[in-house]
mmCIF file of C-alpha atoms and ligand atoms in Angstrom:
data_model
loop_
_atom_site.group_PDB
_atom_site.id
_atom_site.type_symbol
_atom_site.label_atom_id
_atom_site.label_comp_id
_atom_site.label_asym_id
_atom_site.label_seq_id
_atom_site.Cartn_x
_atom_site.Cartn_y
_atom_site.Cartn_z
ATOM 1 C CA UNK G 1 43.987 86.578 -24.759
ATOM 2 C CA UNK G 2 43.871 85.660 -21.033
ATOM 3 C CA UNK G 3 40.252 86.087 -21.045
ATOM 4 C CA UNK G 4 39.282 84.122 -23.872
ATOM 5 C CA UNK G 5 41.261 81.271 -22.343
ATOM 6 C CA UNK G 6 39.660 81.687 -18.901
ATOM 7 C CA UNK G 7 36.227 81.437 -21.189
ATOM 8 C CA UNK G 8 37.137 78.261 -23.071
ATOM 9 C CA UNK G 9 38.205 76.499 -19.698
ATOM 10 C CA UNK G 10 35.478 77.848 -17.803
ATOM 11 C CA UNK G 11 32.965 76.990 -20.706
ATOM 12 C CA UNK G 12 34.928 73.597 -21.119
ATOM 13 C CA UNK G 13 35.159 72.486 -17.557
ATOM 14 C CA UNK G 14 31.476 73.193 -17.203
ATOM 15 C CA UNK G 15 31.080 70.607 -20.304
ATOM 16 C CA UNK G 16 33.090 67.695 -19.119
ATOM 17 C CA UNK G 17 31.497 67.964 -15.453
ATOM 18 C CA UNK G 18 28.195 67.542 -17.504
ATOM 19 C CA UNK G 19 29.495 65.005 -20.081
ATOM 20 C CA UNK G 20 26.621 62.481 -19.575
ATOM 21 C CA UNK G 21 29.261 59.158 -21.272
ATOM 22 C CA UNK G 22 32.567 58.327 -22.435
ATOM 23 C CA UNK G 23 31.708 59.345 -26.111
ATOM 24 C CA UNK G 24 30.214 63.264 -25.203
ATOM 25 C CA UNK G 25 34.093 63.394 -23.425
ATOM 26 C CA UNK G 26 35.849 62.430 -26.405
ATOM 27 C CA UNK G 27 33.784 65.478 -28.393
ATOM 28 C CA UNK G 28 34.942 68.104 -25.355
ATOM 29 C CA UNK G 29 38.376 66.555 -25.976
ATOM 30 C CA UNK G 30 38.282 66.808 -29.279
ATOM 31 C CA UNK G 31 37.043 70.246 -29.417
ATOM 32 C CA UNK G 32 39.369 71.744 -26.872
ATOM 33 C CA UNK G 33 42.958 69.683 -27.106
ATOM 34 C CA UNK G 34 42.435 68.122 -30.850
ATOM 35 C CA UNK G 35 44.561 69.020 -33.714
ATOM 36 C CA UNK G 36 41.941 72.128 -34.696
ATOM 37 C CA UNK G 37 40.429 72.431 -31.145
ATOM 38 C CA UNK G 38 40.199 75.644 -29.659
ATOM 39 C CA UNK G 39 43.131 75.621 -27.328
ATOM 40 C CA UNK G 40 45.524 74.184 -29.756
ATOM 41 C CA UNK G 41 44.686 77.290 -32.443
ATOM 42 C CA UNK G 42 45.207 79.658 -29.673
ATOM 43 C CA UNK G 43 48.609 77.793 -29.201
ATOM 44 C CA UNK G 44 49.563 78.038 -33.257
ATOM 45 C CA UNK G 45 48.817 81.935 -32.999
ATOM 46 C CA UNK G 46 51.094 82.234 -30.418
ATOM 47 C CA UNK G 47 53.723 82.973 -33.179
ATOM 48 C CA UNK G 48 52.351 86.449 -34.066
ATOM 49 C CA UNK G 49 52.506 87.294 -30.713
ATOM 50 C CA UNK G 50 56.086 89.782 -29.131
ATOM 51 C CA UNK G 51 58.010 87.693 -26.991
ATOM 52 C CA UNK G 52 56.830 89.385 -23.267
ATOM 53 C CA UNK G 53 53.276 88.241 -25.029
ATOM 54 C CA UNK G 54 54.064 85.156 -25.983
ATOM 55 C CA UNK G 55 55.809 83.951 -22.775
ATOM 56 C CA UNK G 56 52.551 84.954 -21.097
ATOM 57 C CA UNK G 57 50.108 83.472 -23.171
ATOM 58 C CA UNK G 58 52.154 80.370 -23.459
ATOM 59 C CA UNK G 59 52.216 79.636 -19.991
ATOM 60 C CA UNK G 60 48.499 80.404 -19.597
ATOM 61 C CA UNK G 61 47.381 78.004 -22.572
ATOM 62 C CA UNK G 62 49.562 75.095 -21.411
ATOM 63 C CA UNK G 63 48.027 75.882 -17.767
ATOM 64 C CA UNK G 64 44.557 75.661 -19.377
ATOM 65 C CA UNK G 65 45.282 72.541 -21.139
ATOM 66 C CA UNK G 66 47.102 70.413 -18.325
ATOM 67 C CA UNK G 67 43.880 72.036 -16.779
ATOM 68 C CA UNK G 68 41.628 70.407 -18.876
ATOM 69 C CA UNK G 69 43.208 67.290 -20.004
ATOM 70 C CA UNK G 70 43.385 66.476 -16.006
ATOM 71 C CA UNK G 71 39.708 67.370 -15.965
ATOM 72 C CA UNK G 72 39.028 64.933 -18.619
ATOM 73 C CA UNK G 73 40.884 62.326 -17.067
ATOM 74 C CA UNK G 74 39.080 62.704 -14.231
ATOM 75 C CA UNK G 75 35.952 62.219 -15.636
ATOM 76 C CA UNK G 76 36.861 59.437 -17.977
ATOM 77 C CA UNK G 77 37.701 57.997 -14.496
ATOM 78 C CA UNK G 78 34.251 58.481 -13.010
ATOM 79 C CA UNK G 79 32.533 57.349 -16.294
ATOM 80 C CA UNK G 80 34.069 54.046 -16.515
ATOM 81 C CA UNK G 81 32.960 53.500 -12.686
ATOM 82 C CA UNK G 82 29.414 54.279 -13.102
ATOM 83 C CA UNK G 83 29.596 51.708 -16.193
ATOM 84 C CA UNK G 84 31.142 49.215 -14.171
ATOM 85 C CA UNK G 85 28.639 49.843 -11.357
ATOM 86 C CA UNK G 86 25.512 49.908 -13.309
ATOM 87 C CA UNK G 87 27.089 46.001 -15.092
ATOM 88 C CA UNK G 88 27.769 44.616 -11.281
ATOM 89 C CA UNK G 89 24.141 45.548 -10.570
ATOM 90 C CA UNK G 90 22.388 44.107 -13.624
ATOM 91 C CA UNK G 91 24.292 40.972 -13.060
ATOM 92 C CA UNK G 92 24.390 40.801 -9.499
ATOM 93 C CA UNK G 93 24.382 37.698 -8.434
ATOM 94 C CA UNK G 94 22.702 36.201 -4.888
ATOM 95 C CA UNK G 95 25.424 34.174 -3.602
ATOM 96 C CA UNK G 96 23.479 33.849 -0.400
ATOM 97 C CA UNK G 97 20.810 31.604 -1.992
ATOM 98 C CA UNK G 98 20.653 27.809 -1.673
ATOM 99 C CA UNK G 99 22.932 25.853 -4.226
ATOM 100 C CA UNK G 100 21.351 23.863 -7.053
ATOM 101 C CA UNK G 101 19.284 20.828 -5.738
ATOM 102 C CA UNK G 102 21.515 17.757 -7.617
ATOM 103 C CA UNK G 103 19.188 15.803 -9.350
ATOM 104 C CA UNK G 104 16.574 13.703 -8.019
ATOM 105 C CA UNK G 105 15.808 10.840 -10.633
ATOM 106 C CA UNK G 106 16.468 7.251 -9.316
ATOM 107 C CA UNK G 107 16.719 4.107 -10.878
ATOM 108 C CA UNK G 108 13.327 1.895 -10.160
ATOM 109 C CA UNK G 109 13.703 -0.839 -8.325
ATOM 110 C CA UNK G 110 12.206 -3.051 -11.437
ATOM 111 C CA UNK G 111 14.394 -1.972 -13.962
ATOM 112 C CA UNK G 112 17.782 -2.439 -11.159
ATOM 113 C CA UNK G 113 16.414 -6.007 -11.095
ATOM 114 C CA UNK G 114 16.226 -6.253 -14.433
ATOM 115 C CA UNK G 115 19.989 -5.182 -15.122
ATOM 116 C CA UNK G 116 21.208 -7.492 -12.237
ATOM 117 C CA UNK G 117 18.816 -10.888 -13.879
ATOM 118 C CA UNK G 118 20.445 -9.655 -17.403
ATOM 119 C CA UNK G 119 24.153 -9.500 -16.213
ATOM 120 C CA UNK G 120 23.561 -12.732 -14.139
ATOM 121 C CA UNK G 121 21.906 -14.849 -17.167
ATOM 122 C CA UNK G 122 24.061 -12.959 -20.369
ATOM 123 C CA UNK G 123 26.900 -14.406 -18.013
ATOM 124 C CA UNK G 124 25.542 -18.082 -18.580
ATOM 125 C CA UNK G 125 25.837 -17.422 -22.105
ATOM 126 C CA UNK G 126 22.090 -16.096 -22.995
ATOM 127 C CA UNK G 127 21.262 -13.425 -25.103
ATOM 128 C CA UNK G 128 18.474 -10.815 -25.308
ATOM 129 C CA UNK G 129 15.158 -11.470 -27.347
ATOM 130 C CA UNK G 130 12.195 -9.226 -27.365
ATOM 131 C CA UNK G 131 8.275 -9.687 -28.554
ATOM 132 C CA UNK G 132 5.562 -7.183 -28.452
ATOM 133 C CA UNK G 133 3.344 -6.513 -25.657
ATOM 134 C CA UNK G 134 0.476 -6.530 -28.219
ATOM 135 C CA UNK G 135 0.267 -10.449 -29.014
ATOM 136 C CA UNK G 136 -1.891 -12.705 -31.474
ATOM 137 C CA UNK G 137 -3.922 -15.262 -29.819
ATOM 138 C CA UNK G 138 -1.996 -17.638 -31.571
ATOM 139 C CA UNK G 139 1.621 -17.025 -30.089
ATOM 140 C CA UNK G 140 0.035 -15.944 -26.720
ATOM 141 C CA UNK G 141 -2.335 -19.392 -26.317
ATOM 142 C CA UNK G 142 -2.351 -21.372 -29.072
ATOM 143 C CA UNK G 143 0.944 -22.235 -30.004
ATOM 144 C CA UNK G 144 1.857 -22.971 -26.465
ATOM 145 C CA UNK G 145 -0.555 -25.589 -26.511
ATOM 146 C CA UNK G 146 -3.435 -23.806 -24.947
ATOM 147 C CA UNK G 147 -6.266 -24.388 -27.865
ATOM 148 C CA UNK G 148 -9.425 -22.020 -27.513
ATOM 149 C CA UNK G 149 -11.099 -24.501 -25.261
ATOM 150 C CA UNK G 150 -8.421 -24.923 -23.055
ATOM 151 C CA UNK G 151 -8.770 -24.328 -18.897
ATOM 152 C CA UNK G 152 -5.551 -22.970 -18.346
ATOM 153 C CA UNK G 153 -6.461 -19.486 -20.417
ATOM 154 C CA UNK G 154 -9.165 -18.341 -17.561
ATOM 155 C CA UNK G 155 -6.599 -18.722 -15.697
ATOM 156 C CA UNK G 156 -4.641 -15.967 -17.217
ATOM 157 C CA UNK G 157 -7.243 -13.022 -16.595
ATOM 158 C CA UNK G 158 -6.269 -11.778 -19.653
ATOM 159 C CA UNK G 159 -6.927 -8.300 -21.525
ATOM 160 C CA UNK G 160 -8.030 -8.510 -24.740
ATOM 161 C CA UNK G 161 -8.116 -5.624 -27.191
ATOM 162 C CA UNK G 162 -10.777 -5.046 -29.961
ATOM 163 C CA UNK G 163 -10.603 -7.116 -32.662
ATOM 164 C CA UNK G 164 -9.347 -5.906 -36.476
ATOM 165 C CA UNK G 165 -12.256 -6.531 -38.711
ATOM 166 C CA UNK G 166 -13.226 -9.980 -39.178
ATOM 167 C CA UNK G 167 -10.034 -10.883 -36.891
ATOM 168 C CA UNK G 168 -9.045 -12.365 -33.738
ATOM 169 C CA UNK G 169 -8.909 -10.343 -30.724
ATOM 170 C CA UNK G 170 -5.254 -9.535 -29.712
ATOM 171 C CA UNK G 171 -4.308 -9.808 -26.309
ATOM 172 C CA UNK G 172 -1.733 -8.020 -23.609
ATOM 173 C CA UNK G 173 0.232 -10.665 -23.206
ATOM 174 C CA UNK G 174 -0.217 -12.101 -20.232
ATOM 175 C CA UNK G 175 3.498 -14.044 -19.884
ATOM 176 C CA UNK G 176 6.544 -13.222 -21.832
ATOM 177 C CA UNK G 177 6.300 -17.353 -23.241
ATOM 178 C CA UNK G 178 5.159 -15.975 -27.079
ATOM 179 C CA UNK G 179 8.482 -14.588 -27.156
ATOM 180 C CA UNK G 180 9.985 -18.504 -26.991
ATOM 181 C CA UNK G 181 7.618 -19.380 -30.079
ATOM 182 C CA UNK G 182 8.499 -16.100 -32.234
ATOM 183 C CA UNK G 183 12.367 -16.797 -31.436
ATOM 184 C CA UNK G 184 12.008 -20.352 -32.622
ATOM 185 C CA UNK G 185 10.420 -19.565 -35.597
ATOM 186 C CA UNK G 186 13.088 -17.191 -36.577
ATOM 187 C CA UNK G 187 15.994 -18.954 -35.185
ATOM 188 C CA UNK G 188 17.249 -22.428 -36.030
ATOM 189 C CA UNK G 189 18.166 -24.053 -32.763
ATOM 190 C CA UNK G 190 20.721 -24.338 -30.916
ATOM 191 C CA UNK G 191 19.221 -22.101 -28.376
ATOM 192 C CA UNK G 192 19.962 -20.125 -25.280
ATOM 193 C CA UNK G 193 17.892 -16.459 -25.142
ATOM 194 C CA UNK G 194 16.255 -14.441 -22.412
ATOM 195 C CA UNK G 195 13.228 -12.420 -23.040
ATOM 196 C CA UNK G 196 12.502 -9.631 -20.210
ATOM 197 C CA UNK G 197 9.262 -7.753 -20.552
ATOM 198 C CA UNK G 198 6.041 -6.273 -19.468
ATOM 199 C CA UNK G 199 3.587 -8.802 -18.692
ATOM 200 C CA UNK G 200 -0.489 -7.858 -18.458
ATOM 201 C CA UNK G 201 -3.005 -9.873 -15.861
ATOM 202 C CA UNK G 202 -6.118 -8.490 -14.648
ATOM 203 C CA UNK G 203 -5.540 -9.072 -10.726
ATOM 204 C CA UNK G 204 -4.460 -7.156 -8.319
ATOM 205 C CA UNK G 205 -3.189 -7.317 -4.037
ATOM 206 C CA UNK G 206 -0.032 -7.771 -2.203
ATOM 207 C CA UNK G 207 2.364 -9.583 -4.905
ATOM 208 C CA UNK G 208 0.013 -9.275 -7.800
ATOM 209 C CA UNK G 209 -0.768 -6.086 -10.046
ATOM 210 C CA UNK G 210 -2.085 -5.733 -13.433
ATOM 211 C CA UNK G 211 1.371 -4.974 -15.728
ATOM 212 C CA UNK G 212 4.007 -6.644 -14.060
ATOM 213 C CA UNK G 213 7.480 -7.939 -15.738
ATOM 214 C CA UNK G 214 8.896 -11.365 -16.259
ATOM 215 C CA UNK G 215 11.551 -12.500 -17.748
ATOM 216 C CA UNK G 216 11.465 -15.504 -20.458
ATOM 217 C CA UNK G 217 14.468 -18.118 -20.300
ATOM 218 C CA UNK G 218 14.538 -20.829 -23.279
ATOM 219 C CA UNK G 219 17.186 -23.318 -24.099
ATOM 220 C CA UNK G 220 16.938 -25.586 -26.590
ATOM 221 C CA UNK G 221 19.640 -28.410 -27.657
ATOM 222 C CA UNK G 222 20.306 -31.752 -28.267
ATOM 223 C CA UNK G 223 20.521 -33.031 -25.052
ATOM 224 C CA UNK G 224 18.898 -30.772 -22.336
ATOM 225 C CA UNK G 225 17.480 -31.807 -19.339
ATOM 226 C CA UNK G 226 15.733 -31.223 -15.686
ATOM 227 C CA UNK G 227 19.071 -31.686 -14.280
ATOM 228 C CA UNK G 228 20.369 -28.090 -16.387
ATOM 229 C CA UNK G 229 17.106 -26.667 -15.612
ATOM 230 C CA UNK G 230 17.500 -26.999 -11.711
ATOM 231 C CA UNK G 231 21.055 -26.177 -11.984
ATOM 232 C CA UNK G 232 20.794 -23.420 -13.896
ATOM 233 C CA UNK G 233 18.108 -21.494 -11.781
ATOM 234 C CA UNK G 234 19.979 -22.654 -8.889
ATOM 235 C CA UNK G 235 22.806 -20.926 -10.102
ATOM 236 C CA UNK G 236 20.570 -17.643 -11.061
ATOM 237 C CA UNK G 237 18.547 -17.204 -7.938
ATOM 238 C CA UNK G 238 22.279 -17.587 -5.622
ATOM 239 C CA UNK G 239 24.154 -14.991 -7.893
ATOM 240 C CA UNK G 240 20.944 -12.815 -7.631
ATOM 241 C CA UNK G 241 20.437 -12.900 -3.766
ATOM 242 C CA UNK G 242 24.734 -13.190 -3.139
ATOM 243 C CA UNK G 243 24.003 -16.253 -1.186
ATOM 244 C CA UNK G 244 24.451 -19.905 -1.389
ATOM 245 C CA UNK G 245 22.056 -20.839 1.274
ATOM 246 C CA UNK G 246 18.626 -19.257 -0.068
ATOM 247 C CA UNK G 247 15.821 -21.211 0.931
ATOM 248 C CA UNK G 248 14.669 -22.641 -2.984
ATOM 249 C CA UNK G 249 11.330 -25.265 -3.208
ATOM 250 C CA UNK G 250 10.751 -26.975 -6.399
ATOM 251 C CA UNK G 251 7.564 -27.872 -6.462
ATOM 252 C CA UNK G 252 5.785 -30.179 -9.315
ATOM 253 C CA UNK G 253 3.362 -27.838 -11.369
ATOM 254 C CA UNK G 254 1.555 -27.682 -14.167
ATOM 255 C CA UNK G 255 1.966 -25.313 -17.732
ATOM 256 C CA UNK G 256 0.261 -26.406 -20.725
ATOM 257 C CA UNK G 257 3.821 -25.767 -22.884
ATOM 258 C CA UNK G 258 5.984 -27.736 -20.378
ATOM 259 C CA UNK G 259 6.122 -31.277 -19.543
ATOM 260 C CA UNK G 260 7.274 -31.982 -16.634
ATOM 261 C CA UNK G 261 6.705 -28.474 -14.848
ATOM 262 C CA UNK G 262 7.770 -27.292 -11.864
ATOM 263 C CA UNK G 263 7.543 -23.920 -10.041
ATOM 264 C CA UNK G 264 10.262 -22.220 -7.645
ATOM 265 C CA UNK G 265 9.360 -20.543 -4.260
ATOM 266 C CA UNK G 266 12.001 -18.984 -2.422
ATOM 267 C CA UNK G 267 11.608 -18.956 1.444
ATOM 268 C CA UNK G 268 10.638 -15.503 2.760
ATOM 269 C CA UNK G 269 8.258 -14.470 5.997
ATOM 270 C CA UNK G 270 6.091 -11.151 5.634
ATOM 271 C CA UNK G 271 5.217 -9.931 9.176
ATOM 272 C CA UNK G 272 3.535 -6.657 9.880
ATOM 273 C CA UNK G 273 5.136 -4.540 7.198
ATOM 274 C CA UNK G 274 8.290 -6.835 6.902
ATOM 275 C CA UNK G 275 9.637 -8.693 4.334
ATOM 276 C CA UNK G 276 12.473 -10.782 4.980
ATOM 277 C CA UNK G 277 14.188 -13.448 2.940
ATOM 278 C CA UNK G 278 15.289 -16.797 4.230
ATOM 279 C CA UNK G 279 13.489 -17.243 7.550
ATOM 280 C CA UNK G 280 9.897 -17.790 8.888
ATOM 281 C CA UNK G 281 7.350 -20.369 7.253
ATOM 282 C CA UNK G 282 6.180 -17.917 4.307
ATOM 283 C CA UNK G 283 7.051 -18.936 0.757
ATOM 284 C CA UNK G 284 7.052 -16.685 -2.077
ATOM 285 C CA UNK G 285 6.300 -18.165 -6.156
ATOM 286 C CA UNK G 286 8.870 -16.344 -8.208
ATOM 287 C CA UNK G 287 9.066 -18.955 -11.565
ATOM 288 C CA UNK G 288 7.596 -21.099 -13.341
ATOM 289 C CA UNK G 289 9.626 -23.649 -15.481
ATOM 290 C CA UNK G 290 9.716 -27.032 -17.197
ATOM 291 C CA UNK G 291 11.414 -29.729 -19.616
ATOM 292 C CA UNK G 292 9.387 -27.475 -23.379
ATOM 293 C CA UNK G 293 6.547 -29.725 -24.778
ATOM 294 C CA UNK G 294 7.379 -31.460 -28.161
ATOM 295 C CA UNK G 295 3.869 -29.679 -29.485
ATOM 296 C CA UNK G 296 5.595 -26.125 -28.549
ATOM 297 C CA UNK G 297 8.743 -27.102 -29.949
ATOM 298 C CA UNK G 298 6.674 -28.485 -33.833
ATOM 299 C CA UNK G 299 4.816 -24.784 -33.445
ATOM 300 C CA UNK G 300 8.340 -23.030 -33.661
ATOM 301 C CA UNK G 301 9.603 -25.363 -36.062
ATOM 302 C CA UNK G 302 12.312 -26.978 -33.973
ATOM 303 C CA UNK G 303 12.383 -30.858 -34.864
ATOM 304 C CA UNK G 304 11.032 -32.639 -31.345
ATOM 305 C CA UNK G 305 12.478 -35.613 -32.420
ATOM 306 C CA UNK G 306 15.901 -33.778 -32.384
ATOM 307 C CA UNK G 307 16.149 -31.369 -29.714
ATOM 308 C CA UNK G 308 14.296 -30.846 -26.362
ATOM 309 C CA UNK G 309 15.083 -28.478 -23.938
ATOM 310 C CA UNK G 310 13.606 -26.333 -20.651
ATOM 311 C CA UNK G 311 11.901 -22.971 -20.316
ATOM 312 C CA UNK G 312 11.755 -20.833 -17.391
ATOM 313 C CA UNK G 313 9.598 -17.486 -16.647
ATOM 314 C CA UNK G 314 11.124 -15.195 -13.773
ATOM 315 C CA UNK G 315 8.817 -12.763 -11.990
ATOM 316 C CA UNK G 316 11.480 -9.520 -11.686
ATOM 317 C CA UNK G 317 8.838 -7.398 -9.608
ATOM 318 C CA UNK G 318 8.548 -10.386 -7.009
ATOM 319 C CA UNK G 319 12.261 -11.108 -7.333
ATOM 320 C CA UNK G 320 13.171 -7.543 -6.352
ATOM 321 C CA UNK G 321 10.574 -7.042 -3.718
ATOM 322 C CA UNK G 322 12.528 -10.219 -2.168
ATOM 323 C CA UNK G 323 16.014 -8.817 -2.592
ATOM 324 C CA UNK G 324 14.745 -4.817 -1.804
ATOM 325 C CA UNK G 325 12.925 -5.998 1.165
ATOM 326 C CA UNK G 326 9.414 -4.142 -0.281
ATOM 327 C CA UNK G 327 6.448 -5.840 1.010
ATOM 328 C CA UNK G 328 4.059 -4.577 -1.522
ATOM 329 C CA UNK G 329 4.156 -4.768 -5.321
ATOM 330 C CA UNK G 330 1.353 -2.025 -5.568
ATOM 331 C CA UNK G 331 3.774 0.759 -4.263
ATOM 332 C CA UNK G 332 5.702 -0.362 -7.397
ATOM 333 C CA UNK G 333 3.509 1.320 -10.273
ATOM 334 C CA UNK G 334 2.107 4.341 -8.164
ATOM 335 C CA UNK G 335 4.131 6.766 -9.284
ATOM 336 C CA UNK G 336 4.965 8.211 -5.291
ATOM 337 C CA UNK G 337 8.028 10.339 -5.543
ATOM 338 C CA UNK G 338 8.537 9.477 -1.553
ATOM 339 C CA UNK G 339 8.767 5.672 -2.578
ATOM 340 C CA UNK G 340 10.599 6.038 -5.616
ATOM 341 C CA UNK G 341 13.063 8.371 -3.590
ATOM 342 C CA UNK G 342 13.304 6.019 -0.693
ATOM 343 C CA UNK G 343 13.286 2.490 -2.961
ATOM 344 C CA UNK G 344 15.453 3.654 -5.584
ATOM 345 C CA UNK G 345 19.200 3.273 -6.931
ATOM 346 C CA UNK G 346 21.668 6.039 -8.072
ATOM 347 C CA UNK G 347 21.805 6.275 -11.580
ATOM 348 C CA UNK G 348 25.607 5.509 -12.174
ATOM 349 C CA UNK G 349 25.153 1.965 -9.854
ATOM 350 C CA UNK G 350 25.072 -0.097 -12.854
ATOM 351 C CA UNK G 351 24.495 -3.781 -12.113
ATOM 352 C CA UNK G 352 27.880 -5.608 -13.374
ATOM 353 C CA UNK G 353 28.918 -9.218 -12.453
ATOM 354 C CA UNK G 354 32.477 -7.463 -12.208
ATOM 355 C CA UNK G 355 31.847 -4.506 -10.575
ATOM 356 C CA UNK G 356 28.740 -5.819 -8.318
ATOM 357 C CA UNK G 357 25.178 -6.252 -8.265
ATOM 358 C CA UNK G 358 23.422 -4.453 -5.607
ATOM 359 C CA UNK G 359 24.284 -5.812 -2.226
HETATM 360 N N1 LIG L 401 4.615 -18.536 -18.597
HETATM 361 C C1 LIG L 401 4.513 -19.063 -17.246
HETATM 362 C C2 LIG L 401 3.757 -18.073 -16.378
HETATM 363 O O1 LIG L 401 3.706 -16.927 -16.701
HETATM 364 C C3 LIG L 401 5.867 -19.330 -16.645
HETATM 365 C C4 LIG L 401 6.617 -20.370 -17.377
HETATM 366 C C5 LIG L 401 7.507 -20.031 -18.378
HETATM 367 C C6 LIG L 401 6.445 -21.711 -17.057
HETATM 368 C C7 LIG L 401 8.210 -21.012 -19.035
HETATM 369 C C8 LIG L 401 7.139 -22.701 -17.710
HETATM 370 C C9 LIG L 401 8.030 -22.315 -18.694
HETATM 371 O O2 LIG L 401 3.235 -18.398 -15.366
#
């Protein structure tokens, strides 16, 4: 008896120092301590043994089977740290390297501009209209009182496009003025809208480049005049700049679609690669603006004879070199992650009349 116990632990111990995973252990387990393992039907025969026998072998099976189940535990014990080894290494993790970059994507300076002119005019009470980039000859020229023959188009260095078979040619727009026409048409006056956009010209230096953005003003109603038009942008360009002293010049101009015209410059000085607002001789042209001619207001269907009123067109690139301090519009549109980094405003700084433009 003795010796076939020694055999089965010896044989058994051998196993579980070999057992390879937690499920080879169960089957030594099983084989040795379970309900028909080895060392258990060596303890149910203990009954046919005489008592001197029995104490004896007794004793020696429940030695072999602390034995073993203390063997097992053991290596259940070593099992379950080689897993948990082998998981820290495959998901190790390098806490020593650099934390996540947060994101670099700013706000460009145009579209900042943009929200500011929209929160500043929507608080005057206008609202949004839009027009395609891709305009007719018709709402771009013509119905703004610029016939084929007129001068003023050359003036525009416009793109045109190819023409649709047996049509006109269609043009980039080269001011954000068709929008007043298509608005008209579809809109029975009163009227007080804003129309921000891309704006196409082929010309191109310090303040000039060949998509830039403007923003359309039109308000039509019965009795409209200069005096709301200069009070109006006089409001605008102080709220915009967050001063009441800005150097403004109105200067008498000349559009086609407005009668009288003028044009606003706001004093600035460029020196060396400075731009600053308000001092020196330098003036900058950031709108154009006027008392809309009766012809524009018969091509959108608005009665002349009933209502007048003025029209404005904002340059937003110019405006927010001005504010930015950015001396040339060309650094704008190239694409330079160093300027866009250096120019640009943090995503969440939304332009609010309540909670502040950009200072
Ligand atoms: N459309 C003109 C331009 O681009 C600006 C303007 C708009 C002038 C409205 C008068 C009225 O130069």
């Amino acid at each position: 008896m003795d010796d076939r116990i020694t055999t089965i632990v010896n044989d058994s111990l051998d196993a579980i120092a070999g057992a390879g995973d937690i499920a080879g252990l169960d089957a030594i387990r099983v084989a040795t301590l379970g309900r028909k393992g080895s060392i258990t039907l060596l303890m149910k025969g203990l009954g046919t043994l005489d008592p001197q026998a029995r104490r004896q072998a007794g004793q020696a099976l429940n030695a072999a089977k602390d034995d073993l189940q203390s063997a097992i535990d053991r290596r259940r014990g070593e099992l379950e740290r080689q897993r948990l080894d082998a998981l820290l290494e495959a998901e190790r993790i390098d806490v020593t390297l650099p934390e996540r970059p947060a994101p670099g994507g700013t706000v460009h300076p145009v579209s900042q501009a943009t929200d500011e002119i929209i929160a500043i005019l929507a608080d005057m009470g206008f609202t949004v209209a839009e027009g395609p980039d891709i305009e007719d000859d018709w709402f771009n020229f013509g119905a703004l009182n610029m016939p084929e023959e007129h001068p003023a188009r050359q003036e525009h260095d416009t793109f045109y496009l190819l023409p649709a078979a047996g049509g006109a040619r269609p043009v980039l727009r080269t001011h954000t003025s068709p929008v007043q026409i298509r608005h008209m048409l579809d809109n029975p006056p009163p009227i007080r809208i804003i129309a921000p956009g891309r704006t196409y010209r082929s010309d191109s230096d310090l303040t000039h480049t060949p998509m830039f953005h403007q923003v359309e003003g039109l308000v039509i109603d019965r009795d409209i005049h200069m005096g709301h038009l200069k009070g109006c942008l006089r409001q605008f360009v102080e709220a915009f700049f967050g001063v009441d002293d800005v150097p403004m010049r109105f200067r008498p101009s000349y559009f086609p679609f407005t009668s009288p015209s003028m044009e606003v410059d706001i004093g600035c000085s460029f020196s060396g690669n400075r731009l600053t607002i308000g001092e020196g001789e330098g003036w900058m042209e950031v709108l154009g603006s006027g008392m809309v001619h009766p012809r524009v207001l018969a091509n959108g269907g608005v009665d002349p004879e009933a209502w007048q009123g003025f029209a404005f067109g904002l340059g937003i690139d110019r405006l927010a070199m001005l504010k930015y301090a950015i001396p040339d519009l060309r650094g704008f549109f190239d694409a330079d992650l160093r300027w866009l980094r250096h120019y640009g405003f943090r995503p969440l700084d939304v332009p609010t009349l309540y909670g502040g433009l950009t200072p």
